[in-house]
Structure formats: C-alpha cells, structure tokens
XYZ file of C-alpha atoms in Angstrom:
661
model
C 102.168 196.393 123.629
C 104.201 196.641 120.818
C 103.295 196.765 117.255
C 104.644 196.862 113.545
C 103.597 199.312 110.853
C 104.596 199.612 107.483
C 103.868 202.659 105.990
C 103.774 203.135 102.051
C 106.999 200.416 101.527
C 107.901 200.068 97.732
C 110.733 197.554 97.393
C 112.812 195.713 93.881
C 115.021 193.481 93.297
C 116.002 193.022 89.591
C 114.000 195.155 88.265
C 111.012 193.605 89.832
C 108.302 195.859 92.761
C 108.351 192.843 95.442
C 106.261 195.507 97.277
C 105.117 199.125 96.082
C 102.890 201.650 98.599
C 101.925 198.325 100.223
C 101.703 199.640 104.049
C 100.157 197.018 107.337
C 99.935 197.636 110.825
C 100.719 194.311 112.806
C 98.980 194.450 116.117
C 100.566 193.446 119.702
C 99.609 189.153 119.949
C 99.939 188.955 116.598
C 101.680 185.804 115.098
C 101.977 186.927 111.799
C 102.835 184.124 108.259
C 104.238 184.932 105.220
C 103.301 182.539 102.808
C 103.880 182.692 98.857
C 106.478 181.037 96.419
C 109.986 181.294 96.030
C 111.314 185.346 94.809
C 107.670 186.505 96.405
C 109.549 188.800 98.780
C 109.196 186.795 101.779
C 112.556 186.722 103.552
C 113.317 190.823 101.486
C 109.790 191.828 103.966
C 112.387 190.204 106.963
C 114.824 192.132 106.335
C 112.969 195.169 106.267
C 111.291 194.696 109.623
C 114.665 193.607 110.525
C 116.321 196.634 109.834
C 119.089 195.004 108.190
C 117.586 196.069 104.392
C 115.904 199.082 103.490
C 112.706 200.297 101.637
C 113.154 201.755 97.739
C 110.553 204.028 99.627
C 108.593 204.035 102.589
C 108.721 203.671 106.564
C 109.758 200.833 108.612
C 109.144 201.397 112.339
C 108.623 199.853 115.030
C 106.901 201.311 118.717
C 109.366 202.706 120.885
C 111.609 201.176 123.170
C 110.270 197.392 121.380
C 113.108 194.598 121.653
C 113.369 193.459 118.333
C 114.841 189.354 118.223
C 116.375 188.023 114.669
C 118.269 185.940 113.701
C 121.474 186.980 112.450
C 123.052 185.006 108.665
C 126.950 184.845 109.897
C 128.041 183.585 113.006
C 131.556 185.956 113.643
C 134.414 184.468 114.148
C 135.446 185.103 117.890
C 131.823 183.770 118.406
C 133.054 180.351 117.516
C 135.473 179.738 120.917
C 132.989 180.255 122.708
C 130.915 177.702 124.809
C 127.965 177.376 123.284
C 126.002 178.141 126.404
C 127.863 181.631 127.332
C 127.713 182.620 123.672
C 123.724 181.752 123.580
C 123.937 184.507 127.340
C 125.496 186.893 125.808
C 122.646 188.189 124.383
C 121.312 188.154 127.678
C 121.068 191.686 129.594
C 123.293 191.763 132.713
C 121.654 191.384 135.566
C 124.829 191.387 136.912
C 125.551 194.943 135.871
C 121.909 195.458 137.106
C 122.429 194.735 140.239
C 125.926 198.014 140.835
C 123.693 200.487 139.093
C 120.917 199.011 141.790
C 123.505 199.191 145.078
C 124.920 202.233 143.707
C 121.125 204.320 144.104
C 120.747 202.937 147.392
C 123.458 204.067 148.849
C 123.204 207.414 147.538
C 119.586 207.155 148.654
C 118.543 208.254 144.860
C 114.533 207.231 145.042
C 113.949 208.747 140.888
C 116.960 206.042 140.327
C 115.085 203.033 142.623
C 111.566 203.472 141.221
C 112.819 203.771 137.217
C 115.597 200.449 138.039
C 112.111 198.449 139.451
C 109.970 199.069 136.417
C 112.920 197.555 134.897
C 113.630 194.532 136.568
C 110.198 193.493 137.181
C 110.795 193.848 132.974
C 113.464 191.683 133.038
C 111.773 189.548 135.503
C 108.905 189.330 132.958
C 110.767 188.357 129.899
C 113.380 186.218 131.116
C 113.036 184.853 134.435
C 114.559 185.595 137.343
C 116.796 183.133 136.606
C 118.116 183.248 132.728
C 120.451 180.560 132.818
C 117.483 177.833 133.852
C 115.778 179.451 130.448
C 119.251 179.697 128.709
C 118.883 175.755 128.986
C 115.992 175.488 128.580
C 115.469 176.637 125.011
C 118.971 174.494 124.199
C 116.803 171.159 125.606
C 113.880 171.886 124.237
C 115.783 172.850 120.435
C 117.569 169.032 121.383
C 120.703 170.500 122.451
C 121.950 167.261 125.196
C 124.075 169.308 128.696
C 126.645 168.301 127.459
C 127.281 170.257 124.395
C 126.557 173.334 126.658
C 130.294 174.050 127.959
C 131.973 172.388 124.538
C 132.481 175.325 121.831
C 130.668 176.140 119.110
C 132.957 175.400 116.558
C 132.877 172.416 117.604
C 129.003 171.673 115.955
C 127.844 170.820 112.297
C 126.444 173.712 110.244
C 122.925 172.719 111.379
C 123.406 172.672 115.080
C 124.669 176.383 115.016
C 121.321 177.536 112.851
C 119.922 175.963 116.412
C 122.359 177.920 118.364
C 122.019 181.166 116.628
C 117.387 180.495 116.993
C 118.236 179.572 120.996
C 119.976 182.528 121.149
C 117.120 184.730 120.035
C 114.841 182.755 122.078
C 116.817 183.328 124.877
C 117.799 187.217 124.650
C 113.689 187.694 124.453
C 112.352 189.951 122.520
C 109.010 192.531 121.891
C 109.041 191.752 118.204
C 110.250 188.166 116.647
C 111.208 187.300 112.995
C 112.020 183.797 112.204
C 112.648 182.865 108.660
C 112.800 178.981 108.012
C 112.484 178.807 112.301
C 112.044 175.350 111.591
C 115.470 174.468 109.033
C 118.187 171.532 110.865
C 115.254 170.763 113.450
C 114.360 167.219 114.530
C 110.908 165.815 114.767
C 110.615 166.713 118.497
C 112.402 170.121 118.682
C 109.945 171.532 116.216
C 106.835 170.580 118.223
C 108.723 172.508 121.685
C 109.381 175.299 119.568
C 105.700 175.392 118.283
C 104.524 175.935 121.767
C 107.147 177.889 122.848
C 105.793 179.930 120.114
C 102.140 179.930 120.952
C 103.721 180.739 124.167
C 104.885 184.820 123.009
C 102.970 187.562 123.421
C 104.519 189.853 121.609
C 104.752 190.045 117.854
C 105.733 187.394 115.528
C 105.855 187.313 112.245
C 108.002 184.131 110.683
C 108.286 182.096 106.751
C 108.155 178.664 106.992
C 107.183 175.756 104.836
C 105.902 173.075 106.737
C 102.012 173.165 106.320
C 101.274 171.984 110.403
C 103.496 174.757 111.960
C 101.638 176.678 109.613
C 98.087 175.868 111.138
C 99.185 175.099 114.796
C 101.449 179.010 115.454
C 99.582 182.084 113.382
C 97.238 183.539 113.861
C 96.811 185.935 110.737
C 98.368 185.352 107.208
C 100.248 187.329 104.627
C 99.989 186.069 101.499
C 102.197 187.624 98.612
C 101.836 186.427 95.266
C 101.900 187.958 91.704
C 98.951 190.540 92.752
C 98.552 193.480 95.615
C 99.835 191.318 98.897
C 96.904 189.986 101.442
C 96.003 189.988 104.648
C 93.502 187.650 106.649
C 92.899 186.742 109.816
C 93.173 182.687 110.358
C 95.511 180.340 109.894
C 97.198 179.488 105.999
C 94.875 175.958 106.198
C 91.536 178.717 106.744
C 92.928 181.069 104.223
C 92.777 178.801 101.511
C 89.450 177.943 102.956
C 89.033 181.536 102.227
C 91.006 181.904 98.404
C 88.623 179.383 97.227
C 85.668 180.374 98.278
C 86.288 184.020 96.770
C 87.896 181.860 93.371
C 84.477 180.980 92.860
C 82.334 183.667 93.833
C 84.372 186.040 91.461
C 84.193 182.910 88.571
C 80.343 183.160 89.859
C 80.006 187.108 89.117
C 82.015 187.176 86.386
C 80.462 184.509 84.524
C 77.299 186.964 85.043
C 78.855 189.907 83.645
C 80.135 188.121 80.174
C 76.482 187.127 80.248
C 74.945 190.052 79.787
C 78.050 190.823 77.192
C 77.418 188.824 75.125
C 73.522 189.264 75.189
C 74.151 192.640 74.726
C 76.351 192.111 72.091
C 73.940 190.635 69.969
C 71.608 193.353 69.721
C 74.639 195.440 69.293
C 75.458 193.241 66.279
C 71.778 193.017 65.197
C 70.504 196.600 64.780
C 73.692 198.605 65.213
C 73.221 200.031 61.630
C 69.214 199.929 61.471
C 68.120 203.422 61.394
C 65.014 202.329 63.991
C 67.223 201.037 66.465
C 70.274 202.553 66.345
C 69.677 204.571 68.782
C 69.391 201.616 71.613
C 72.240 199.895 70.072
C 74.156 202.444 71.098
C 73.087 202.346 74.649
C 73.694 199.133 74.547
C 77.266 199.960 73.270
C 78.206 202.232 76.160
C 76.662 199.623 78.875
C 78.793 196.642 77.396
C 81.646 198.980 77.742
C 81.270 199.877 81.071
C 80.428 195.905 81.983
C 84.301 195.449 80.722
C 85.610 197.767 82.214
C 83.405 196.434 85.791
C 84.783 192.742 84.623
C 87.962 193.855 84.589
C 88.023 195.462 88.157
C 86.638 192.356 89.184
C 89.570 190.657 87.634
C 92.099 193.221 89.238
C 90.886 192.621 92.112
C 91.639 189.081 92.334
C 94.248 187.856 95.995
C 96.010 185.626 93.341
C 97.255 186.225 89.749
C 98.590 182.461 90.062
C 102.222 182.130 88.359
C 102.770 178.248 86.719
C 103.161 176.133 90.084
C 104.315 171.903 90.004
C 102.156 169.635 89.407
C 102.458 166.405 87.978
C 101.824 162.229 88.774
C 104.498 159.798 89.171
C 104.427 157.144 86.084
C 103.016 153.359 87.369
C 105.336 151.573 87.763
C 106.575 148.088 86.674
C 105.311 145.286 88.612
C 108.325 144.157 91.459
C 108.656 140.879 93.185
C 106.677 140.710 96.344
C 109.481 141.049 98.922
C 110.660 144.451 97.444
C 113.247 144.454 100.544
C 114.704 142.604 102.974
C 117.178 143.350 105.708
C 118.969 140.498 108.216
C 120.936 140.749 111.327
C 121.581 144.652 109.612
C 123.970 146.266 111.457
C 126.656 149.718 111.161
C 128.743 152.034 112.959
C 130.295 153.952 112.469
C 135.004 153.670 112.660
C 135.846 153.939 116.732
C 132.297 154.206 117.278
C 129.061 152.136 118.986
C 126.421 150.774 116.342
C 123.862 152.875 115.344
C 121.804 150.321 116.369
C 121.212 146.878 117.821
C 121.214 144.584 114.622
C 117.939 144.855 112.629
C 115.940 142.782 110.956
C 112.971 143.346 108.514
C 111.410 143.393 105.404
C 109.812 146.080 102.293
C 106.598 144.894 100.363
C 105.387 146.227 97.314
C 103.249 149.315 97.882
C 103.805 149.509 100.790
C 104.762 153.213 102.169
C 106.525 153.619 105.556
C 108.740 156.560 106.934
C 111.821 156.713 108.972
C 111.313 158.957 112.474
C 113.898 159.221 114.967
C 115.713 161.934 116.908
C 119.006 163.829 114.558
C 122.236 160.887 114.707
C 119.027 158.149 115.164
C 121.219 156.498 112.013
C 118.098 157.281 109.788
C 119.831 158.777 106.162
C 122.542 156.115 107.511
C 119.497 153.251 106.806
C 118.747 154.531 103.685
C 122.672 154.606 102.141
C 122.639 151.370 103.741
C 119.927 150.340 101.293
C 121.346 152.838 97.870
C 124.434 150.873 98.523
C 126.420 153.805 99.864
C 127.933 152.423 102.684
C 128.424 149.328 103.712
C 126.922 147.594 106.553
C 129.766 146.454 109.530
C 127.997 143.099 109.421
C 124.472 140.958 108.236
C 123.465 141.869 104.736
C 120.644 143.835 102.562
C 118.683 141.883 100.042
C 116.694 143.362 96.849
C 113.742 141.766 95.876
C 114.011 140.898 91.780
C 112.861 143.525 89.249
C 113.437 146.088 91.599
C 114.462 149.621 90.335
C 115.854 151.579 92.457
C 115.233 155.919 92.502
C 117.234 157.837 95.592
C 116.448 161.316 96.913
C 119.599 161.977 98.895
C 118.626 165.818 100.882
C 122.484 166.738 99.857
C 122.438 166.987 96.333
C 125.226 167.184 95.176
C 124.969 163.157 96.081
C 122.863 162.639 92.714
C 123.741 165.831 91.072
C 126.915 166.418 89.133
C 126.621 170.381 89.348
C 129.046 171.107 86.851
C 126.740 170.007 83.484
C 124.134 171.336 82.575
C 120.764 171.104 83.255
C 120.300 169.340 80.407
C 122.823 167.421 79.291
C 122.278 166.186 83.761
C 118.529 166.082 82.575
C 119.979 163.059 80.025
C 121.923 161.807 82.425
C 119.680 161.088 84.301
C 116.720 159.889 82.196
C 118.746 156.549 80.263
C 119.865 156.405 76.715
C 116.516 155.760 75.353
C 115.273 158.659 76.679
C 115.177 160.908 73.815
C 115.621 164.976 73.535
C 111.863 165.474 73.591
C 110.697 163.567 76.900
C 113.901 165.355 78.209
C 112.262 168.650 78.040
C 108.979 167.451 78.527
C 110.055 166.385 81.663
C 112.155 169.745 81.875
C 109.188 171.390 81.588
C 106.841 169.406 83.830
C 109.489 170.329 86.801
C 109.357 173.987 85.849
C 112.271 174.330 84.311
C 112.132 175.943 80.891
C 114.353 176.575 78.476
C 115.461 178.988 80.106
C 117.145 176.846 82.267
C 118.608 174.422 80.110
C 121.788 175.685 78.838
C 122.499 176.852 82.831
C 124.746 175.093 85.112
C 123.539 173.349 87.712
C 125.741 175.046 90.509
C 123.899 178.095 89.364
C 120.637 176.823 90.167
C 118.482 178.029 92.991
C 118.067 175.083 95.907
C 114.551 174.050 95.157
C 114.905 174.518 91.710
C 117.782 171.582 92.307
C 115.578 169.969 94.135
C 113.385 169.749 90.884
C 115.821 168.445 88.844
C 116.171 165.541 91.034
C 112.275 164.661 91.252
C 112.748 165.177 87.268
C 115.375 162.528 87.920
C 113.122 160.619 89.452
C 110.062 160.913 87.192
C 112.376 159.277 83.524
C 113.946 156.320 86.121
C 110.521 154.880 86.574
C 111.588 153.401 90.093
C 109.150 150.603 91.686
C 111.313 151.745 94.771
C 111.543 155.746 95.626
C 113.953 155.656 98.301
C 113.858 159.547 99.274
C 115.784 161.418 102.179
C 113.872 165.248 103.310
C 112.220 165.594 99.466
C 110.433 168.310 100.688
C 114.032 170.779 101.541
C 114.177 174.074 99.638
C 110.498 173.803 97.520
C 107.889 175.966 98.499
C 104.625 175.336 99.880
C 102.396 175.065 96.418
C 105.485 172.882 95.226
C 105.177 170.249 97.946
C 101.914 169.993 98.283
C 102.062 168.818 94.463
C 105.056 166.387 95.614
C 102.708 164.997 98.620
C 100.071 164.657 95.404
C 102.433 162.414 93.425
C 103.344 160.631 96.306
C 100.074 159.847 98.139
C 98.957 159.054 94.103
C 101.990 156.577 93.940
C 101.187 152.781 93.733
C 104.747 151.386 93.979
C 106.971 151.768 97.520
C 107.788 154.210 100.144
C 110.633 154.566 102.126
C 111.199 158.282 103.857
C 112.684 160.471 105.776
C 111.579 163.984 106.092
C 110.676 166.390 109.184
C 107.544 167.714 106.759
C 104.322 166.338 108.947
C 102.216 167.242 106.302
C 103.726 164.952 103.725
C 103.906 162.036 106.988
C 100.242 162.512 107.177
C 99.814 162.005 103.489
C 101.425 160.366 101.864
C 103.456 157.155 104.288
C 100.618 154.789 105.950
C 102.887 153.455 108.471
C 105.571 155.079 110.751
C 108.951 153.408 111.756
C 110.874 154.837 114.778
C 114.609 154.341 114.653
C 117.059 154.515 117.945
C 118.939 152.110 120.241
C 116.413 150.217 120.699
C 116.254 149.070 117.033
C 112.497 150.330 114.835
C 109.382 150.144 116.442
C 106.544 150.524 114.019
C 103.149 152.202 114.370
C 100.896 150.725 111.451
C 98.712 153.478 112.010
C 100.695 156.260 110.761
C 102.093 159.604 111.750
C 99.070 160.239 114.506
C 99.834 156.701 115.951
C 103.153 158.246 116.139
C 102.333 161.664 117.641
C 100.394 160.472 119.742
C 102.223 157.772 120.976
C 105.484 161.005 121.409
C 102.878 163.621 123.282
C 101.836 160.384 125.406
C 105.542 160.397 126.265
C 106.059 164.085 127.001
C 102.874 163.289 129.498
C 103.729 160.256 131.555
C 107.510 161.636 131.057
C 108.890 157.958 130.337
C 111.661 157.556 128.274
C 110.383 154.697 125.954
C 107.945 155.905 123.124
C 106.780 152.574 122.363
C 104.868 152.055 125.264
C 102.856 155.195 124.629
C 101.088 153.762 121.805
C 99.463 151.179 121.030
C 99.114 149.493 118.709
C 102.604 148.901 118.647
C 104.579 146.429 116.899
C 108.001 144.728 116.464
C 108.873 144.607 112.503
C 109.803 141.333 112.211
C 106.371 139.795 112.620
C 105.861 138.748 109.165
C 102.027 137.723 109.216
C 101.002 141.089 110.455
C 103.674 141.931 107.118
C 101.897 139.570 105.061
C 98.267 140.808 105.914
C 99.688 144.490 104.967
C 100.702 143.426 102.238
C 98.197 142.011 100.913
C 95.930 145.217 101.486
C 97.984 147.441 100.199
C 97.427 145.448 96.992
C 94.501 145.907 96.755
C 93.960 149.598 98.058
C 97.023 149.925 94.547
C 94.071 147.573 92.428
C 91.203 149.767 93.692
C 92.822 153.294 92.888
C 94.267 152.237 89.310
C 90.812 151.319 88.592
C 89.018 155.111 89.990
C 91.836 156.607 88.179
C 90.644 156.726 84.528
C 86.455 156.682 86.262
C 87.937 159.814 87.755
C 89.061 160.945 84.184
C 85.932 160.141 82.741
C 83.198 162.037 85.023
C 85.830 165.366 84.592
C 85.659 164.952 80.850
C 81.788 164.581 81.194
C 82.003 167.439 83.434
C 83.690 169.865 80.912
C 80.548 168.283 77.828
C 77.831 169.360 80.263
C 79.191 172.497 81.178
C 79.619 173.640 77.169
C 76.139 172.479 76.563
C 75.122 174.520 79.416
C 76.869 177.929 77.985
C 74.786 176.829 74.284
C 71.438 176.183 76.436
C 72.813 179.978 77.900
C 73.217 181.449 74.372
C 70.131 179.991 72.462
C 67.534 181.158 75.518
C 69.216 185.028 75.305
C 69.539 185.114 71.404
C 65.140 183.699 72.029
C 64.477 185.397 74.590
C 64.445 188.775 72.189
C 61.747 190.496 70.845
C 63.243 190.418 67.540
C 64.117 187.278 67.581
C 60.783 186.100 68.712
C 59.321 187.879 65.621
C 60.392 185.841 63.228
C 59.272 182.968 63.870
C 60.831 180.203 61.710
C 63.847 181.385 63.006
C 62.312 181.149 67.115
C 61.101 177.537 66.261
C 64.375 176.544 65.002
C 65.920 177.841 68.239
C 63.322 176.477 70.020
C 64.103 172.893 68.533
C 67.707 173.551 69.305
C 66.418 173.850 72.913
C 65.456 171.225 73.373
C 68.112 168.961 71.866
C 70.744 170.958 74.097
C 68.031 169.855 77.512
C 67.370 166.738 76.955
C 71.852 166.009 75.607
C 72.045 167.807 79.055
C 69.796 165.047 81.283
C 70.987 161.849 79.664
C 74.685 163.302 80.177
C 73.342 164.341 84.155
C 72.060 160.761 83.948
C 75.721 159.174 82.333
C 77.200 161.635 85.948
C 75.384 160.390 88.663
C 75.452 156.747 87.810
C 79.362 157.346 87.437
C 79.601 159.091 90.812
C 77.402 156.160 92.481
C 80.429 153.554 91.050
C 83.380 155.954 92.128
C 81.905 156.636 95.387
C 81.867 152.999 95.895
C 84.769 152.436 94.700
C 86.847 155.257 97.467
C 84.177 153.822 100.319
C 85.868 150.279 99.385
C 89.612 151.204 99.736
C 88.490 154.425 102.451
C 87.848 150.597 104.210
C 91.332 149.224 103.581
C 93.789 152.074 104.953
C 91.736 151.357 108.029
C 92.645 148.363 108.190
C 95.757 148.373 107.598
C-alpha cells in the first residue's frame, strides 16, 4: 500500500520558515486534512509532496511505483481545443496499447510477459474499472456536468467549470497518492456531497486542503495543523482536533498556574530572607528552585501546539428597525437575452429578522435573484419593493463589483463607511478586520482574496445595514475567519438573504432554506438540515422533485405562516437582546471572582510561611483579610448563580422559539 514520507524537510518563504526539520510518515489509507491560517504553508506542503516545489533541505518520498494525482494549475493551449470527455480520458493509461502488448506476448508465447501483463491488467481494472469511459462519465456527472457537455470543447467552459474538469481528470486517472487543494471551490452543494462519498471510498493516501468544515469532518481520518508553532499531527477529524486542542489548552493553563504559584511562594521567602545570614542558604536553595521552575514553565509554553496569531473576531452593530416587510416581490421574472426565463414568476416576502439561505444548482439564478433585489439587474417582468427604513448591505462574490481596486485601502474604507465616519472610526474598523496600518496605503488590487473579503466585510460593518444580502461571503476566508463570520451572522438581529456553498454557515446562520429552480421557490422551514435530508431522500428514491422528499415543505406564498415566523423571529431577537448584556455582566463577575481567588491564594501562601505565623500581628491581619476575601468570593458566587439561572431561562425560551420556527 502506498505511503508518503517527509524526512527533515525545511522550507522558507520571504525570510520566514514555513517548515523546519519537519518529518512525517503518512501511511496508506490515511485521509489527511491540512488546516491552519492563510499563509501557514498548506498549499506549499502539497506542492512539496507533488514535486512541483523543492524543499530547501530534507527529502520527500513516495512508495516505489505509487501513482500521484495532483491538479495542475493551468491548462495548456492545446487542451482547450479538446472535447471535455476526450481530455479527461487522455489522462488514463491506454487500454488499446495494453491489448497490443498482450497480443504480442501471446503470439510470442512469452509466459513471463503474460504473467506480468495479467498483474498489470488486474491493477488497471482495480484502479479504473473495466470500462474507463463509464468511469469518466460517472465522475463528470457527479461533479455536475450534463451529458450534453461531454463532447463540447473545453474552451467553451467558464473558469469555474474548467476547475471542475481538472478535478474530474485527476479523479478519473486514478492515483495511489491523491493531493487536492480546495477541491470544493466552484462546486455546488450536490457536487460537494458526491465528492465526499467518492473520497471516503478512496483506498490510497489522500492529502487535502479545504476550508469547508463539514467537508473536513466527513472526509478526514487525520488532521495536520500548521500554525505559528510546530506542525501537529492528530488522528481524527478537524472538530475532534479542536476538542483536543481546547482540552490541552486547559491542561497547560492548570500546569502553568500551579508552577507559577510555586514560583510566587518561593519568591516571597527569597525576597524576605535572601540577605539574612541565618536564612541565606535556604534562600539560595529556593532561588535555584525558582530558576528551575522558570525553565519548566518556559518549556511548557514552548510545547503548546498553537501559539495563535491574531484572528478575526467581531459582532455586527445593532441595526436600526425597519418595516415588518423588508422585501416583497410580485410575479418577478428574469431572462437573459434570447433565453427562457430562469424560473416561473416568483411572489414572496421577507420579514424583519428572517435569515434565509438560497440554494440550488449552478445556473439556477440564485446570484441573479440577489442582484435583482439590490437593483444591479432589472426584472424582465414583475417588481420588487423594499420596506421603509430598509438599508441594504451587499457582499458580492465578485469583489470588483463592490471594491475600487485602484484605490488605496484607507480611501476605499472611507468611501464605504460614508461621509459621517471619522478617520479614527475607519482606522478602528480596518484594525478589527485585521487590516492594520501596514495596509492603509496599499492599493486594493495588491490585497489577497482573503484580505479583499475582509475589506468588504469592514464596509458592511461600517454601513450598519439592517438587510444583509450576501453572495458567497466565506469565499477566500480561512477557517478561523469563516467561523468568526458565522458567529457574527448567527447573532445579527437584522434580516439576511444569502447564497452560500459553506454548509457550516448554512447550518448555523440560516433559519430557513429556499431552494430556487425551474419549479420556483420551495421553502424548508427547518433550515439546512431539512433541505439536506430531502436531497438524501431524493437521491435514495431516484426522484427528481426535492420538494416531495421533505416534510414539511411549503410554498413562500403562504402569508399566515410567514407572519407567524416573523413574530417568532422578533421574539427570538428580543430574547437575544436580553441575554447579551446578562452574559457580559456574568463574564465581568467571573473576572472579579478569578481576581479574588488569586489574591486569596497569595494571602494563603504568605500565611503558610512559618516566619509569618511567628509575627502575630501580621498573621492576624492576613487572617482577617483572608476571611474578607472568602466572604466576597461567596457573595460573588451567589450572584453568579442567580444570574446563571436567569440566562439559562432566557436561552431555554429562545431555544423553544427556534424549535417553534
């Protein structure tokens, strides 16, 4: 079985070590997810394993004879003239050539050659199937291509579909070691689900980079975390890695606190007696002990798996209240010139506080519908009306539709923030989105995709919109930035209409899902879980109508149900506004309690010293202080217990409303 070996590899970029003397054995059957912040070296590691890039030192090796699968960055000019199916199958070993060699061996009576060819045939059939053309078509269909595309030239495909074609070619060719860099980019939800199933059945070594948390959890058997400290290899999914890291953080904090407490106790003795002749030897001994403890705590901190850089963490401002009806569409239709309408006429309403995700296959018109609402496109028929007091914040997956790429970052921030925003506010907002002073005088065109996305988010933050329209808002963001955005959207009390392929975002931040397609809009009131269950039922039953596979499924036009959901959303948001200040107050009490307990521990340590006990007046004063600290701590604990019950009650009521919705 194939395996991958990394032996003491080092690689530096722009004067920074991405890897230094890093070794790792990746056995056959491993599906390894490489995770970490942007710039941590994830794609670089794939290139090193693929042989596209060379390490500065060390060695990368694969098992003898192992076939490598890696998606090329660019297509050759000659590739563009080939038809899709022909280009995908061109990567396959030629069966025709195999049979020519087989016939020659039979004619020559070469038993050794026939024996070798039989083994080769078995290997090829295991990897490719007896009918490789059928395999290629199955993979192309799984990735979303229709049969009419199979014999069309690649030059007619858009950039996103060309990326799918490159992935199809690598999967069709087969490999013992498969390297994938963001394979879910450009895929719709159905194609991602198919790819998950394909990769979970892959028998070789799979090493991949992805920012889709659901994909990571479903596919990976192991996780390699690349951070500011040394890389960490752990068995299990990404979520299991996060649980392990949190447990280790707590363990290290407890160990560090215990060592720190010992240092403080010894230091009190040293400071008091180091110059007293009768105690000098003891003080000197304790000084050596303290030095040893300092080394111990430094080593402990050095072994921590993640010395994190600053990450994105923000909450969207509380929006101004708008009309109950945020957006209403009546008999809305749109058709590209010379084509049929994308959908039958749509009639729907969005109410204040609703959080809706639009889903559907690529080309279903999801982005077009968003552009109709923001006014970027004009309806072919029907109309859209926005409610009074509605202020739209728009995030386009095509950043150039929002950003002036020739402007400087600070100038663009001022434009998006509006004339009332002060320079200090613009600076603070850019800093909040990890675009500090070093970025302010850069051109927007010089920013990476993730930095541009954070700049657009900074603009949304400054706009203080109450109706967010988001088209693939997690594109280009690393995992930690995505999770920060998901938290902010989940807590946002305004209205959201979004298109996304990030299933973690859909699960956590969308209360309901609207499936857009040739049949119009179908609503899944119970959110993404209900939609996903419907898709699975449809696939199992072999039916084409996703709506029939999910209950309950309702049409958007049922106004009574919409009004009920609006009221529930308002109540839920009101409860959140009550919970938030209580949580903040509770956290302040926690901090006060921690300070009290630390002080209590310090006093207790001094009292435990025999020299202190010998000084009756000092001991009595410390004993009184210790008692006061104990009473204060008990009083704080009582207040926290009451507040904890209040928060739990409010959260239970909010959870009940979520169930009701």
